[in-house]
PDB file of C-alpha atoms in Angstrom:
ATOM      1  CA  MET A  20       2.971  27.483 -29.542  1.00 61.00           C
ATOM      2  CA  ALA A  21       2.174  30.191 -31.927  1.00 64.00           C
ATOM      3  CA  GLU A  22       3.887  32.756 -29.874  1.00 60.00           C
ATOM      4  CA  ALA A  23       7.084  30.588 -29.885  1.00 57.00           C
ATOM      5  CA  GLY A  24       6.764  29.942 -33.686  1.00 68.00           C
ATOM      6  CA  LEU A  25       6.123  26.128 -33.294  1.00 66.00           C
ATOM      7  CA  SER A  26       3.878  23.794 -35.241  1.00 73.00           C
ATOM      8  CA  ARG A  27       2.044  21.171 -33.034  1.00 71.00           C
ATOM      9  CA  SER A  28       4.098  18.585 -34.695  1.00 76.00           C
ATOM     10  CA  SER A  29       7.245  20.310 -33.090  1.00 71.00           C
ATOM     11  CA  PHE A  30       5.518  20.416 -29.962  1.00 66.00           C
ATOM     12  CA  TYR A  31       4.481  16.672 -29.853  1.00 70.00           C
ATOM     13  CA  SER A  32       7.914  15.685 -31.068  1.00 71.00           C
ATOM     14  CA  GLN A  33       9.418  16.936 -27.752  1.00 74.00           C
ATOM     15  CA  PHE A  34       6.315  16.421 -25.495  1.00 74.00           C
ATOM     16  CA  ASN A  35       3.682  14.003 -24.963  1.00 77.00           C
ATOM     17  CA  ASP A  36       1.040  16.721 -23.411  1.00 80.00           C
ATOM     18  CA  ILE A  37       1.096  19.734 -21.370  1.00 82.00           C
ATOM     19  CA  GLY A  38       2.048  17.665 -18.294  1.00 85.00           C
ATOM     20  CA  ASP A  39       5.515  16.767 -19.930  1.00 86.00           C
ATOM     21  CA  VAL A  40       5.892  20.583 -20.218  1.00 85.00           C
ATOM     22  CA  ALA A  41       5.341  21.084 -16.385  1.00 88.00           C
ATOM     23  CA  VAL A  42       7.394  17.867 -15.367  1.00 89.00           C
ATOM     24  CA  GLN A  43      10.211  19.412 -17.257  1.00 88.00           C
ATOM     25  CA  LEU A  44      10.171  22.673 -15.887  1.00 89.00           C
ATOM     26  CA  ILE A  45      10.283  21.067 -12.388  1.00 92.00           C
ATOM     27  CA  ARG A  46      13.032  18.959 -13.507  1.00 91.00           C
ATOM     28  CA  GLU A  47      14.994  21.973 -14.946  1.00 91.00           C
ATOM     29  CA  PHE A  48      14.212  23.963 -11.720  1.00 91.00           C
ATOM     30  CA  TYR A  49      15.860  21.413  -9.545  1.00 89.00           C
ATOM     31  CA  GLU A  50      18.859  21.065 -12.141  1.00 89.00           C
ATOM     32  CA  GLN A  51      19.252  25.016 -11.513  1.00 89.00           C
ATOM     33  CA  HIS A  52      18.596  25.102  -7.867  1.00 82.00           C
ATOM     34  CA  PRO A  53      19.764  21.759  -6.356  1.00 78.00           C
ATOM     35  CA  PRO A  54      20.458  21.813  -2.334  1.00 70.00           C
ATOM     36  CA  SER A  55      23.837  22.659  -1.802  1.00 61.00           C
ATOM     37  CA  GLU A  56      26.065  20.714   0.543  1.00 53.00           C
ATOM     38  CA  ALA A  57      25.858  23.523   3.232  1.00 51.00           C
ATOM     39  CA  GLU A  58      22.123  23.732   2.785  1.00 55.00           C
ATOM     40  CA  SER A  59      21.429  19.920   3.210  1.00 56.00           C
ATOM     41  CA  SER A  60      21.439  19.318   7.008  1.00 62.00           C
ATOM     42  CA  SER A  61      18.874  21.626   8.737  1.00 81.00           C
ATOM     43  CA  HIS A  62      15.378  22.340   8.995  1.00 80.00           C
ATOM     44  CA  GLU A  63      16.045  25.778   7.689  1.00 84.00           C
ATOM     45  CA  ALA A  64      17.317  23.983   4.544  1.00 84.00           C
ATOM     46  CA  LEU A  65      13.846  22.231   4.226  1.00 86.00           C
ATOM     47  CA  VAL A  66      12.049  25.372   4.630  1.00 87.00           C
ATOM     48  CA  GLU A  67      14.075  27.207   1.945  1.00 86.00           C
ATOM     49  CA  ALA A  68      13.769  24.271  -0.063  1.00 86.00           C
ATOM     50  CA  ALA A  69       9.933  24.414   0.020  1.00 88.00           C
ATOM     51  CA  LYS A  70       9.957  28.322  -0.384  1.00 89.00           C
ATOM     52  CA  ARG A  71      11.776  28.257  -3.638  1.00 89.00           C
ATOM     53  CA  LEU A  72       9.592  25.694  -4.853  1.00 91.00           C
ATOM     54  CA  LEU A  73       6.470  27.400  -3.763  1.00 92.00           C
ATOM     55  CA  ALA A  74       7.750  30.569  -5.661  1.00 93.00           C
ATOM     56  CA  GLU A  75       8.292  28.305  -8.864  1.00 93.00           C
ATOM     57  CA  PHE A  76       4.860  27.210  -8.575  1.00 92.00           C
ATOM     58  CA  ASP A  77       3.530  30.961  -8.121  1.00 93.00           C
ATOM     59  CA  SER A  78       5.659  32.083 -11.227  1.00 93.00           C
ATOM     60  CA  ARG A  79       4.135  29.826 -13.606  1.00 90.00           C
ATOM     61  CA  ARG A  80       0.588  29.535 -11.507  1.00 89.00           C
ATOM     62  CA  PHE A  81      -1.434  29.220 -14.896  1.00 87.00           C
ATOM     63  CA  LEU A  82       0.459  26.228 -16.256  1.00 87.00           C
ATOM     64  CA  TYR A  83       0.789  24.401 -12.898  1.00 89.00           C
ATOM     65  CA  SER A  84      -2.790  24.885 -11.808  1.00 87.00           C
ATOM     66  CA  ALA A  85      -4.151  23.561 -15.294  1.00 85.00           C
ATOM     67  CA  VAL A  86      -1.867  20.590 -14.986  1.00 85.00           C
ATOM     68  CA  LEU A  87      -1.370  19.352 -11.642  1.00 84.00           C
ATOM     69  CA  GLY A  88      -4.324  18.111  -9.901  1.00 76.00           C
ATOM     70  CA  SER A  89      -5.921  17.234 -13.130  1.00 73.00           C
ATOM     71  CA  SER A  90      -7.367  13.756 -13.668  1.00 67.00           C
ATOM     72  CA  ALA A  91      -6.319  14.042 -17.255  1.00 61.00           C
ATOM     73  CA  VAL A  92      -2.595  14.109 -16.312  1.00 68.00           C
ATOM     74  CA  VAL A  93      -2.315  12.119 -13.092  1.00 74.00           C
ATOM     75  CA  SER A  94       1.156  10.987 -14.306  1.00 83.00           C
ATOM     76  CA  ALA A  95       2.644  14.817 -14.139  1.00 86.00           C
ATOM     77  CA  GLU A  96       1.418  15.395 -10.644  1.00 88.00           C
ATOM     78  CA  TRP A  97       2.903  11.856  -9.648  1.00 89.00           C
ATOM     79  CA  GLU A  98       6.334  12.643 -11.510  1.00 91.00           C
ATOM     80  CA  THR A  99       6.576  16.005 -10.127  1.00 93.00           C
ATOM     81  CA  CYS A 100       6.335  14.554  -6.367  1.00 94.00           C
ATOM     82  CA  GLU A 101       8.995  11.927  -7.285  1.00 96.00           C
ATOM     83  CA  ILE A 102      11.366  14.721  -8.715  1.00 94.00           C
ATOM     84  CA  ILE A 103      10.639  16.775  -5.472  1.00 95.00           C
ATOM     85  CA  ALA A 104      11.308  13.977  -3.290  1.00 96.00           C
ATOM     86  CA  GLU A 105      14.606  13.230  -5.087  1.00 94.00           C
ATOM     87  CA  ALA A 106      15.761  16.704  -4.668  1.00 93.00           C
ATOM     88  CA  TRP A 107      14.787  16.852  -0.905  1.00 93.00           C
ATOM     89  CA  GLN A 108      15.951  13.307   0.138  1.00 93.00           C
ATOM     90  CA  PRO A 109      19.497  14.729   1.073  1.00 91.00           C
ATOM     91  CA  ILE A 110      18.027  17.102   3.290  1.00 90.00           C
ATOM     92  CA  VAL A 111      15.450  14.698   4.879  1.00 92.00           C
ATOM     93  CA  GLN A 112      17.861  12.030   5.591  1.00 90.00           C
ATOM     94  CA  THR A 113      19.789  14.501   8.016  1.00 89.00           C
ATOM     95  CA  LEU A 114      16.660  14.934   9.805  1.00 92.00           C
ATOM     96  CA  VAL A 115      14.293  11.910   9.935  1.00 93.00           C
ATOM     97  CA  PRO A 116      14.551   9.820  13.131  1.00 94.00           C
ATOM     98  CA  ASP A 117      16.699   6.503  12.846  1.00 94.00           C
ATOM     99  CA  HIS A 118      13.790   4.382  12.202  1.00 96.00           C
ATOM    100  CA  VAL A 119      12.286   6.269   9.547  1.00 95.00           C
ATOM    101  CA  ASP A 120      13.096   5.437   5.766  1.00 96.00           C
ATOM    102  CA  PRO A 121      14.401   8.879   4.453  1.00 95.00           C
ATOM    103  CA  GLU A 122      13.201   8.069   0.712  1.00 96.00           C
ATOM    104  CA  PHE A 123       9.726   7.270   2.062  1.00 96.00           C
ATOM    105  CA  ALA A 124       9.822  10.543   4.186  1.00 96.00           C
ATOM    106  CA  ALA A 125      10.769  12.726   1.508  1.00 96.00           C
ATOM    107  CA  ARG A 126       7.943  11.360  -0.518  1.00 96.00           C
ATOM    108  CA  TYR A 127       5.522  11.944   2.264  1.00 96.00           C
ATOM    109  CA  LEU A 128       6.875  15.336   2.539  1.00 95.00           C
ATOM    110  CA  ALA A 129       7.003  16.170  -1.294  1.00 95.00           C
ATOM    111  CA  SER A 130       3.240  14.933  -2.137  1.00 95.00           C
ATOM    112  CA  GLY A 131       1.714  16.436   1.018  1.00 94.00           C
ATOM    113  CA  HIS A 132       3.472  19.722  -0.148  1.00 94.00           C
ATOM    114  CA  VAL A 133       2.300  19.140  -3.984  1.00 93.00           C
ATOM    115  CA  ALA A 134      -1.292  18.629  -2.640  1.00 92.00           C
ATOM    116  CA  CYS A 135      -1.516  21.661  -0.913  1.00 93.00           C
ATOM    117  CA  VAL A 136       0.245  23.654  -3.382  1.00 92.00           C
ATOM    118  CA  VAL A 137      -2.140  22.326  -5.956  1.00 90.00           C
ATOM    119  CA  ALA A 138      -5.309  23.266  -3.808  1.00 91.00           C
ATOM    120  CA  TRP A 139      -3.840  26.698  -3.410  1.00 93.00           C
ATOM    121  CA  LEU A 140      -3.200  27.081  -7.372  1.00 90.00           C
ATOM    122  CA  ARG A 141      -6.628  26.008  -8.036  1.00 88.00           C
ATOM    123  CA  SER A 142      -8.447  27.787  -5.564  1.00 89.00           C
ATOM    124  CA  GLU A 143     -10.691  30.470  -6.503  1.00 85.00           C
ATOM    125  CA  THR A 144     -10.017  32.807  -3.693  1.00 84.00           C
ATOM    126  CA  PRO A 145      -6.155  31.892  -3.013  1.00 77.00           C
ATOM    127  CA  VAL A 146      -4.450  33.243   0.104  1.00 89.00           C
ATOM    128  CA  GLU A 147      -1.268  35.092  -0.258  1.00 93.00           C
ATOM    129  CA  LEU A 148       2.100  33.720  -1.012  1.00 92.00           C
ATOM    130  CA  ALA A 149       3.454  34.482   2.481  1.00 93.00           C
ATOM    131  CA  ASP A 150       0.444  32.686   4.260  1.00 94.00           C
ATOM    132  CA  VAL A 151       0.814  29.650   2.123  1.00 94.00           C
ATOM    133  CA  GLU A 152       4.619  29.384   2.936  1.00 93.00           C
ATOM    134  CA  ALA A 153       3.741  29.823   6.652  1.00 94.00           C
ATOM    135  CA  GLN A 154       1.185  27.165   6.682  1.00 93.00           C
ATOM    136  CA  LEU A 155       3.560  24.779   4.905  1.00 93.00           C
ATOM    137  CA  VAL A 156       6.187  25.316   7.461  1.00 91.00           C
ATOM    138  CA  ASP A 157       3.766  24.874  10.270  1.00 93.00           C
ATOM    139  CA  LEU A 158       2.704  21.606   8.971  1.00 92.00           C
ATOM    140  CA  LEU A 159       6.258  19.907   8.784  1.00 91.00           C
ATOM    141  CA  PRO A 160       6.507  16.952  11.083  1.00 92.00           C
ATOM    142  CA  SER A 161       8.304  17.372  14.701  1.00 90.00           C
ATOM    143  CA  TRP A 162      11.269  15.673  13.250  1.00 90.00           C
ATOM    144  CA  ALA A 163      11.776  18.347  10.729  1.00 86.00           C
ATOM    145  CA  ARG A 164      11.592  21.190  12.842  1.00 79.00           C
TER     146      ARG A 164
END
């Protein structure tokens, strides 16, 4: 806040806590990087969406590792999962079997993705970004391959 020249009251007039900042950044990320129509119907689209999101988490590693996975701001992690699930749903609905609810499947993928990324962000000895990408792709269910 000091670097930005903001007072605490200015910050708290816009955000409830640091978790709100992280959620807003994820929301803005998807506003700036929505899945395009051409991307919304394949395994490759889901993989690219996951890679772009992972790069976003990596670019603000300090913030996301402090906020996501913290018991103090559980709502930020839940809301982040919801934003990701909503963004991924158009892709997921083209991939899921007929008997699977696309909204449910998108939440499943988003929450698993976030859980793994949070563990990676908070690790004292994190693996390379490319290794995390590869593991997340390998963990996709068979219907998403």
